[in-house]
XYZ file of C-alpha atoms in Angstrom:
585
model
C 13.786 -19.042 -14.417
C 11.201 -18.537 -17.041
C 12.285 -15.146 -18.793
C 9.267 -14.848 -21.296
C 6.547 -11.934 -20.647
C 3.275 -13.432 -19.861
C 0.756 -10.664 -20.257
C -2.284 -10.428 -17.745
C -5.469 -8.941 -18.152
C -5.642 -7.139 -14.894
C -2.678 -4.566 -16.100
C -4.295 -4.068 -19.316
C -7.258 -2.222 -17.029
C -4.972 -0.014 -14.672
C -5.280 3.543 -15.459
C -2.311 5.295 -16.463
C -1.854 7.243 -13.340
C -1.335 4.077 -11.721
C 1.287 2.568 -14.146
C 3.493 5.722 -13.331
C 4.875 3.834 -10.133
C 5.765 -0.001 -12.095
C 8.954 -0.574 -12.961
C 10.346 -3.256 -14.706
C 12.064 -6.330 -12.721
C 15.367 -6.563 -13.670
C 15.954 -10.371 -12.850
C 19.868 -9.748 -13.975
C 20.248 -7.603 -11.033
C 19.830 -10.297 -8.327
C 22.868 -11.632 -7.276
C 24.274 -15.080 -5.950
C 23.764 -13.457 -2.565
C 21.011 -12.080 -2.972
C 19.413 -15.700 -4.342
C 21.152 -16.521 -1.400
C 19.387 -14.539 1.122
C 15.747 -15.369 -0.863
C 16.906 -18.864 -0.123
C 17.565 -19.035 3.402
C 15.132 -17.060 4.270
C 13.082 -18.959 2.711
C 13.351 -22.009 4.432
C 13.799 -21.475 7.413
C 10.368 -19.802 6.748
C 8.587 -22.452 5.888
C 9.947 -24.723 8.354
C 8.763 -22.643 10.700
C 5.823 -21.124 9.436
C 4.508 -24.927 8.608
C 3.655 -24.820 12.209
C 2.452 -21.386 13.300
C 1.260 -19.594 10.303
C -2.889 -19.949 8.876
C -2.496 -22.996 6.703
C -3.224 -20.803 3.707
C 0.142 -20.158 3.917
C 1.586 -22.952 2.924
C -1.177 -23.715 0.324
C -0.969 -20.233 -1.617
C 3.107 -20.594 -1.849
C 2.192 -24.325 -4.167
C -0.513 -21.721 -5.550
C 1.588 -18.845 -6.375
C 4.154 -20.159 -8.009
C 6.985 -19.453 -5.064
C 10.200 -21.032 -4.947
C 11.947 -21.456 -2.258
C 15.272 -21.841 -4.005
C 14.800 -19.277 -6.394
C 13.712 -14.898 -6.265
C 10.181 -15.166 -8.022
C 10.013 -13.754 -11.713
C 7.365 -11.336 -11.961
C 5.932 -12.515 -15.476
C 6.112 -16.423 -13.615
C 4.682 -14.910 -10.750
C 1.907 -13.094 -13.139
C 1.116 -16.343 -15.189
C 0.059 -17.934 -12.267
C -1.750 -15.115 -10.254
C -3.898 -15.096 -13.316
C -5.521 -18.277 -12.045
C -6.867 -16.722 -8.866
C -7.481 -13.363 -10.439
C -4.511 -11.012 -9.346
C -1.660 -9.750 -11.089
C 1.399 -8.777 -9.673
C 3.749 -5.254 -10.543
C 7.232 -4.521 -9.003
C 7.733 -1.080 -7.671
C 10.413 1.159 -6.591
C 10.138 0.678 -2.400
C 7.025 2.896 -0.784
C 4.659 4.038 -2.942
C 2.048 6.646 -1.557
C -0.924 4.708 0.253
C -3.492 6.223 -1.817
C -1.813 4.552 -4.862
C -0.377 1.155 -3.073
C -4.673 0.335 -1.895
C -6.134 1.781 -5.727
C -3.466 -1.066 -6.643
C -5.221 -3.887 -4.230
C -9.058 -2.578 -5.578
C -7.875 -3.534 -9.276
C -6.793 -6.722 -7.672
C -3.365 -6.217 -8.208
C -0.177 -6.865 -6.115
C 2.444 -4.204 -5.411
C 5.917 -5.657 -4.997
C 8.851 -3.762 -4.119
C 11.283 -5.419 -6.348
C 14.914 -5.388 -4.310
C 15.838 -7.513 -1.936
C 16.947 -7.078 1.498
C 21.064 -6.970 2.344
C 22.592 -9.808 4.251
C 23.083 -7.596 7.139
C 19.553 -7.245 7.210
C 17.941 -10.531 6.735
C 15.829 -11.040 9.614
C 13.960 -7.570 8.947
C 14.253 -4.803 6.633
C 11.886 -1.784 7.533
C 12.033 -0.774 3.410
C 9.282 -2.843 1.621
C 11.351 -5.659 -0.521
C 10.278 -8.610 -3.021
C 10.680 -11.418 0.475
C 8.058 -9.289 2.391
C 5.759 -8.494 -0.771
C 6.341 -11.925 -2.725
C 6.934 -14.257 0.312
C 4.231 -12.552 2.593
C 1.709 -10.943 0.797
C 1.283 -13.552 -2.755
C 0.661 -17.133 -0.441
C -2.003 -15.631 1.546
C -3.914 -13.972 -1.725
C -4.611 -17.543 -3.119
C -7.417 -17.639 -0.404
C -9.958 -16.305 -1.922
C -12.051 -15.051 1.346
C -8.594 -12.626 2.509
C -8.445 -11.809 -1.192
C -11.915 -10.677 -1.654
C -10.683 -8.884 1.791
C -7.585 -7.131 0.263
C -9.552 -5.761 -2.933
C -12.474 -4.455 -0.870
C -9.416 -2.946 1.487
C -8.101 -1.200 -1.655
C -11.396 0.100 -3.094
C -12.201 1.782 0.356
C -8.441 2.860 1.311
C -7.601 4.644 -2.214
C -10.934 6.700 -1.165
C -10.214 7.965 2.544
C -9.195 11.797 2.883
C -5.432 12.637 3.493
C -3.968 15.080 5.491
C -0.687 17.230 4.365
C 1.067 15.574 7.332
C 0.066 11.889 6.088
C 2.398 13.158 2.700
C 4.989 14.145 4.611
C 4.697 11.392 7.219
C 5.111 9.251 3.596
C 7.813 10.912 2.406
C 9.602 10.286 5.812
C 9.243 6.506 6.341
C 10.419 6.076 2.904
C 13.442 7.669 3.309
C 14.012 6.326 6.238
C 13.829 2.748 5.072
C 16.419 3.251 2.178
C 18.851 4.962 4.336
C 18.583 2.303 7.245
C 18.769 -0.436 4.322
C 21.793 0.813 2.088
C 25.167 -0.291 3.283
C 27.571 2.149 4.814
C 24.830 4.651 5.803
C 26.478 7.385 8.519
C 24.621 6.359 11.926
C 23.904 10.519 12.010
C 21.780 9.973 8.750
C 20.021 7.498 10.223
C 19.546 9.070 13.316
C 18.094 11.965 11.658
C 16.037 10.246 9.514
C 14.491 8.164 12.707
C 14.424 12.393 14.772
C 11.875 13.573 11.543
C 9.905 10.207 11.812
C 9.545 10.598 15.224
C 8.921 13.935 15.179
C 6.484 13.914 13.037
C 4.752 10.617 14.925
C 4.533 13.078 18.063
C 2.710 16.234 15.798
C 0.024 14.570 13.643
C -2.650 16.055 15.037
C -6.294 14.332 15.211
C -5.516 11.101 12.592
C -7.075 11.635 9.373
C -9.401 8.573 8.148
C -5.928 7.718 5.470
C -3.632 7.301 8.624
C -6.572 5.375 10.649
C -7.217 3.230 7.383
C -3.279 2.483 7.068
C -3.395 1.469 10.624
C -5.878 -1.176 10.339
C -4.022 -2.525 6.995
C -0.963 -2.336 9.206
C -2.513 -4.239 11.998
C -3.878 -6.831 9.642
C -2.653 -7.063 6.115
C 0.887 -6.798 7.186
C 0.666 -7.939 10.851
C -2.249 -9.694 11.662
C -3.079 -13.003 13.658
C -5.939 -14.782 13.016
C -7.502 -17.635 15.134
C -7.893 -16.587 18.882
C -5.618 -15.186 21.445
C -4.631 -17.927 23.097
C -3.736 -20.113 20.523
C -3.267 -17.192 17.653
C -1.702 -18.205 13.425
C -0.148 -15.758 11.610
C -1.516 -14.232 8.000
C -0.256 -10.526 8.155
C 2.863 -10.547 5.611
C 5.269 -8.581 7.859
C 5.364 -11.410 10.361
C 5.475 -14.239 7.380
C 8.625 -12.340 6.079
C 10.502 -11.967 9.153
C 12.085 -14.688 10.088
C 12.969 -13.246 13.391
C 9.483 -10.971 14.386
C 7.851 -14.641 13.328
C 9.369 -16.059 16.157
C 9.100 -13.194 18.177
C 5.826 -12.436 18.051
C 4.517 -15.493 19.734
C 6.464 -15.701 22.505
C 4.703 -13.780 25.487
C 6.643 -10.306 25.455
C 3.623 -9.791 22.485
C 0.477 -8.991 23.747
C -2.170 -10.245 21.831
C -5.099 -8.176 20.734
C -8.905 -9.472 19.694
C -9.253 -7.367 16.592
C -11.963 -4.275 16.539
C -12.124 -1.107 15.075
C -9.920 0.137 17.876
C -7.177 -0.992 15.997
C -8.123 2.192 13.496
C -6.048 4.612 16.915
C -3.304 2.315 17.280
C -0.247 3.952 15.868
C 3.008 1.663 14.780
C 6.733 2.505 14.645
C 8.071 0.465 11.344
C 11.625 0.507 12.707
C 10.767 -1.073 15.768
C 9.263 -5.207 17.004
C 5.797 -4.696 17.324
C 4.829 -4.630 21.646
C 1.004 -5.428 20.584
C -0.837 -7.718 17.804
C -4.304 -7.710 17.090
C -5.948 -11.308 16.444
C -9.036 -11.677 14.070
C -11.856 -15.197 14.715
C -12.051 -15.038 10.974
C -11.060 -13.346 7.479
C -15.112 -12.986 7.183
C -14.751 -11.137 10.303
C -11.746 -8.562 9.075
C -14.312 -7.362 6.480
C -17.226 -6.716 9.395
C -14.461 -4.515 10.963
C -13.720 -2.804 7.418
C -17.464 -2.020 6.806
C -17.489 -0.591 10.252
C -14.685 1.388 9.638
C -16.034 2.664 5.684
C -19.853 3.772 7.721
C -17.652 6.268 9.440
C -15.868 7.631 6.392
C -16.425 10.469 4.542
C -17.332 8.017 1.527
C -20.378 7.386 3.055
C -21.202 9.669 5.923
C -20.297 13.162 3.447
C -22.226 16.288 5.008
C -20.184 19.078 6.491
C -16.937 17.349 8.456
C -16.912 15.487 4.864
C -16.362 18.881 3.092
C -14.096 20.253 5.781
C -11.959 17.001 5.108
C -11.377 17.510 2.162
C -10.783 21.460 2.968
C -8.077 20.211 5.451
C -6.447 17.985 2.929
C -5.296 20.791 0.509
C -5.880 18.020 -2.162
C -7.245 16.663 -5.047
C -10.646 15.289 -3.887
C -14.884 14.959 -4.870
C -17.896 15.371 -3.248
C -21.220 14.128 -4.285
C -24.410 15.321 -4.205
C -27.655 13.624 -3.928
C -28.487 13.726 -7.535
C -25.287 11.979 -8.304
C -23.440 14.646 -9.253
C -19.350 14.836 -8.615
C -17.404 17.421 -8.251
C -13.513 16.848 -8.206
C -11.539 19.727 -7.750
C -9.134 21.311 -4.937
C -11.817 22.346 -1.911
C -10.791 25.558 -0.398
C -14.442 26.923 1.118
C -17.296 25.775 2.723
C -20.163 28.629 3.485
C -22.129 26.615 6.379
C -25.836 27.026 7.662
C -26.829 25.320 11.188
C -24.585 22.399 10.867
C -24.712 21.691 7.066
C -23.391 22.864 4.185
C -24.719 25.017 1.861
C -22.054 26.800 -0.512
C -18.385 25.016 -1.678
C -15.752 26.126 -3.203
C -12.797 24.261 -5.460
C -9.605 26.949 -6.841
C -8.075 25.688 -9.611
C -8.862 22.909 -12.052
C -12.196 21.404 -11.571
C -14.493 18.730 -13.576
C -17.973 17.810 -12.908
C -18.819 13.809 -13.302
C -22.244 11.278 -13.054
C -21.455 7.667 -11.847
C -17.583 8.333 -12.198
C -17.780 9.285 -16.001
C -17.091 13.266 -17.072
C -20.127 14.908 -17.896
C -19.902 16.856 -21.117
C -18.474 20.002 -21.547
C -17.705 20.043 -17.931
C -13.739 19.192 -18.051
C -11.227 21.166 -16.384
C -10.980 23.311 -19.238
C -14.275 24.475 -18.999
C -13.467 24.811 -15.108
C -9.699 26.179 -15.070
C -10.412 28.808 -12.465
C -12.555 26.844 -10.183
C -15.914 26.282 -9.269
C -18.659 27.176 -6.498
C -22.313 26.608 -6.210
C -25.165 26.390 -3.554
C -26.308 23.077 -1.912
C -29.734 22.571 -0.200
C -32.935 23.719 -0.149
C -34.958 26.409 -1.657
C -36.154 28.987 1.225
C -39.469 28.749 2.305
C -40.037 25.659 -0.524
C -40.257 22.181 0.819
C -39.553 20.641 -2.509
C -36.207 20.153 -3.147
C -35.268 21.578 -7.367
C -34.412 17.612 -7.406
C -37.154 16.701 -6.606
C -39.695 18.856 -8.758
C -41.770 17.305 -11.408
C -41.957 19.709 -14.814
C -45.197 21.109 -13.300
C -43.642 22.006 -10.320
C -40.175 23.586 -12.392
C -43.004 25.642 -14.332
C -44.345 27.273 -11.273
C -41.202 28.044 -9.869
C -40.173 29.939 -12.999
C -37.056 27.125 -13.214
C -37.546 26.340 -16.895
C -35.315 27.719 -20.206
C -35.319 31.268 -21.282
C -36.496 32.319 -18.006
C -34.905 34.510 -15.319
C -34.972 33.461 -12.272
C -33.993 34.333 -8.618
C -33.195 31.838 -6.385
C -33.283 32.128 -2.851
C -31.368 29.281 -0.945
C -31.838 28.463 2.754
C -28.727 30.099 4.851
C -29.336 33.357 2.584
C -27.884 32.647 -0.456
C -29.182 33.741 -3.215
C -28.819 33.225 -7.558
C -30.638 35.596 -9.742
C -29.785 34.933 -13.906
C -31.033 33.578 -16.883
C -31.582 29.990 -17.416
C -29.686 28.519 -20.458
C -30.294 24.882 -19.854
C -30.131 21.852 -17.505
C -28.678 18.824 -17.267
C -30.797 15.613 -15.851
C -29.035 12.391 -14.613
C -30.420 8.885 -15.892
C -33.013 9.345 -13.255
C -34.998 12.297 -14.988
C -33.479 14.538 -12.475
C -31.940 18.028 -12.653
C -28.119 18.058 -11.734
C -26.842 20.836 -13.279
C -28.421 24.326 -14.646
C -26.235 26.773 -16.833
C -27.378 30.593 -16.597
C -26.071 34.369 -18.400
C -26.341 37.043 -16.420
C -26.387 35.614 -13.293
C -25.067 36.883 -9.753
C -24.724 35.096 -6.964
C -24.069 36.600 -3.553
C -24.003 35.244 0.260
C -25.765 38.045 1.719
C -23.460 41.174 0.921
C -20.895 38.822 -0.227
C -20.721 38.127 -3.795
C -19.989 34.998 -4.836
C -19.922 34.997 -8.612
C -20.989 38.196 -10.806
C -21.932 38.368 -14.625
C -18.940 39.559 -16.132
C -17.093 36.134 -14.933
C -18.749 34.134 -17.831
C -21.668 31.360 -17.708
C -22.469 30.277 -14.572
C -23.151 26.366 -13.978
C -25.288 25.686 -10.514
C -24.989 22.588 -9.008
C -28.183 21.041 -8.082
C -28.269 18.636 -4.835
C -30.294 18.870 -1.892
C -27.588 17.241 0.107
C -24.083 16.709 0.398
C -23.819 12.455 0.698
C -20.163 11.796 -0.107
C -16.603 13.362 0.016
C -13.374 11.168 -1.071
C -9.677 11.126 -2.312
C -9.405 11.879 -5.608
C -11.655 12.425 -8.804
C -14.223 11.003 -9.530
C -13.110 10.253 -13.432
C -9.640 9.599 -13.374
C -9.299 10.724 -16.494
C -9.861 14.085 -15.907
C -7.209 15.519 -14.584
C -2.991 14.766 -15.401
C -2.226 12.754 -12.440
C 1.223 11.423 -13.547
C 3.169 13.651 -11.304
C 4.467 11.220 -8.566
C 8.219 12.640 -7.887
C 9.769 10.803 -4.552
C 11.743 13.002 -2.920
C 14.235 9.975 -2.363
C 14.829 6.543 -4.587
C 16.085 3.501 -3.218
C 20.087 2.870 -2.858
C 21.794 -0.333 -4.835
C 23.896 -2.869 -3.273
C 27.615 -1.150 -4.035
C 30.250 -2.508 -6.316
C 33.918 -3.262 -5.548
C 36.452 -5.950 -6.000
C 35.903 -7.517 -2.588
C 31.919 -8.128 -2.910
C 32.524 -9.681 -6.775
C 34.642 -11.997 -5.269
C 32.456 -12.798 -3.287
C 29.631 -13.105 -5.224
C 31.640 -15.361 -7.350
C 32.137 -17.787 -4.436
C 28.401 -17.734 -4.023
C 27.640 -18.342 -7.636
C 29.923 -21.673 -7.451
C 28.196 -22.962 -4.668
C 24.802 -22.505 -6.391
C 25.712 -23.940 -9.273
C 27.209 -26.626 -7.838
C 23.972 -27.282 -5.546
C 21.677 -27.041 -8.650
C 23.710 -28.874 -10.581
C 23.975 -31.794 -8.395
C 27.719 -31.569 -8.395
C 29.087 -34.437 -6.627
C 32.722 -34.059 -7.820
C 33.924 -30.117 -7.773
C 35.929 -29.822 -4.609
C 34.456 -27.233 -2.457
C 38.182 -27.107 -0.086
C 39.083 -24.210 -2.757
C 35.942 -21.764 -1.996
C 36.073 -23.128 1.963
C 39.994 -21.550 2.208
C 39.238 -18.865 -0.252
C 36.266 -17.967 2.052
C 38.548 -17.955 5.250
C 41.255 -15.878 4.138
C 39.239 -12.834 1.948
C 35.632 -13.015 3.680
C 36.212 -13.873 7.292
C 32.979 -12.238 8.313
C 30.474 -13.692 5.646
C 28.501 -16.208 7.320
C 25.760 -17.446 4.979
C 27.777 -18.923 2.613
C 29.504 -21.484 4.709
C 26.098 -22.686 6.150
C 25.706 -23.558 2.312
C 28.647 -25.126 2.333
C 27.910 -27.635 5.190
C 24.442 -28.352 3.827
C 26.203 -29.436 -0.045
C 28.402 -31.535 2.350
C 25.128 -33.837 3.788
C 25.404 -35.298 0.092
C 29.099 -35.938 0.457
C 31.277 -38.216 2.436
C 34.128 -35.519 3.301
C 33.877 -35.786 6.703
C 36.837 -33.828 7.654
C 35.889 -30.807 5.945
C 32.397 -30.730 7.399
C 33.881 -30.985 10.566
C 36.851 -27.901 9.607
C 33.426 -25.899 8.769
C 31.478 -26.687 11.616
C 34.490 -25.524 13.718
C 34.879 -22.132 11.633
C 31.317 -21.774 11.863
C 31.649 -22.082 16.286
C 34.580 -19.904 16.154
C 32.469 -17.364 13.508
C 29.491 -17.284 16.442
C 32.260 -16.264 19.054
C 33.519 -13.744 17.162
C 30.072 -11.999 15.827
C 27.614 -13.000 18.453
C 25.057 -10.672 16.539
C 24.883 -13.598 13.485
C 25.481 -16.500 16.062
C 21.267 -17.054 15.986
C 21.262 -17.243 12.274
C 24.522 -19.657 11.933
C 22.438 -22.022 14.512
C 19.131 -21.805 12.663
C 20.626 -22.910 9.268
C 22.508 -25.250 10.629
C 19.807 -26.597 13.169
C 17.437 -26.648 9.322
C 20.240 -28.762 7.765
C 20.622 -31.550 9.896
C 16.649 -31.393 11.409
C 16.002 -32.544 7.844
C 19.001 -34.861 8.097
C 17.856 -36.814 10.803
C 13.803 -36.258 9.732
């Protein structure tokens, strides 16, 4: 494998808050058994998926440098992905949905670099390098699909979450870890499954993030393309599961024409999917995405947008009609006739325009929060932002004057104007005042003793979205997941089995036809009677050797193993079919 670190310009562009999730891929962590698991899944997949996957899959394997015989090196992948305008990074299991999608918006593929245990070779709820590297990477070589993925990330990372969403993320992350780990007590798995189930049954109204995660699941992860009668696979969850990729093509799985209703169809990561959605083309995916985006607070703004941010209790941004962006944790809105007329944040707040923080209006300047009226002045058809210099003079809205501004909805701002800030179009976006009092009826919202008052200018709230306008305004390096992935345990027995796998791997790689396989087989039978994959690998090597007796002994042994371990019988048969089909071809 190429161990040279290849840089990718896309990774240099990533903001710091995304880089916190990246971990190095230590290629030496992959054991001979890990490599055998990768190789088995890939050989089965390439053989089967060549018949049922979208044609982009096999083309993409070649373009992205994914090899059948070796777990991919992130550095090698990055070198090749650069040619198609993408990059890849390694992470530790599930990361928060907003971050996952934001990586996509930067054309960066997130790859969980761990690999499933042999016991979970068909499917694991935990993201792993088979799912990410063999599932996601090949399809992004299709330019139309790659643009959908990027655009999905760009829109998805702005989706507003609820507090329940983060609880669900933590619960699913923990469940995926304990189900994948060796020797987890059943009681621990049951408790983790119950926590997920309880949350699923108590999510309330689905947030934007929950809905867009559903769309992601039914397209990027579990999507089919073509017609309901003759679908092909493109979703990474199906492409990376040798069990579900076959199961999904049976009549046991309902096929539904893909549309926006998929946003409300929840899913269970621990079970085979009972229904899947079929898109006619990759281009159609973008049409549905835009249809969904048109319903998001990102594009609708208004009272419902600010209310979604308040309910989220998380850092978010509103944008006013002047382009002024206010980022913070929103805690209050006053409404009048279905429109927001006053907004309030609590704690660190920053003001920006065009995703760039306004000079002098970072979190140091607004450490305690920010509040401002929104809308038009009472009895005046002309909004402040639309006023010419002559209009501003007429209404006394100029530097040095004391002014009393009465807004619709009974918000009053009275104070001495110090200065104003304008956007590139010349519209006033911010007015600074001294000795200022802001009231709503009898309620005082701001008083002179609190210091200088900055009043936002904007007749409408045009957008509301998750996260800050300028990512540099806040310290976002705060992610501390409550659970970490569990590595395979070391034992003398396990190390001995790894040595046997490495012996067979070396014989295959060097095309060694002389070294006897009998000692390996004898030791395997005597000391590791439950292992099945290495016996299949030995059978594969014997097809190039004239050792009929050993081959016969192995096939009998595997037949007995199928009787002893019926749960792996189909995996043994699948591996043997692959060997002898190729031999007979």
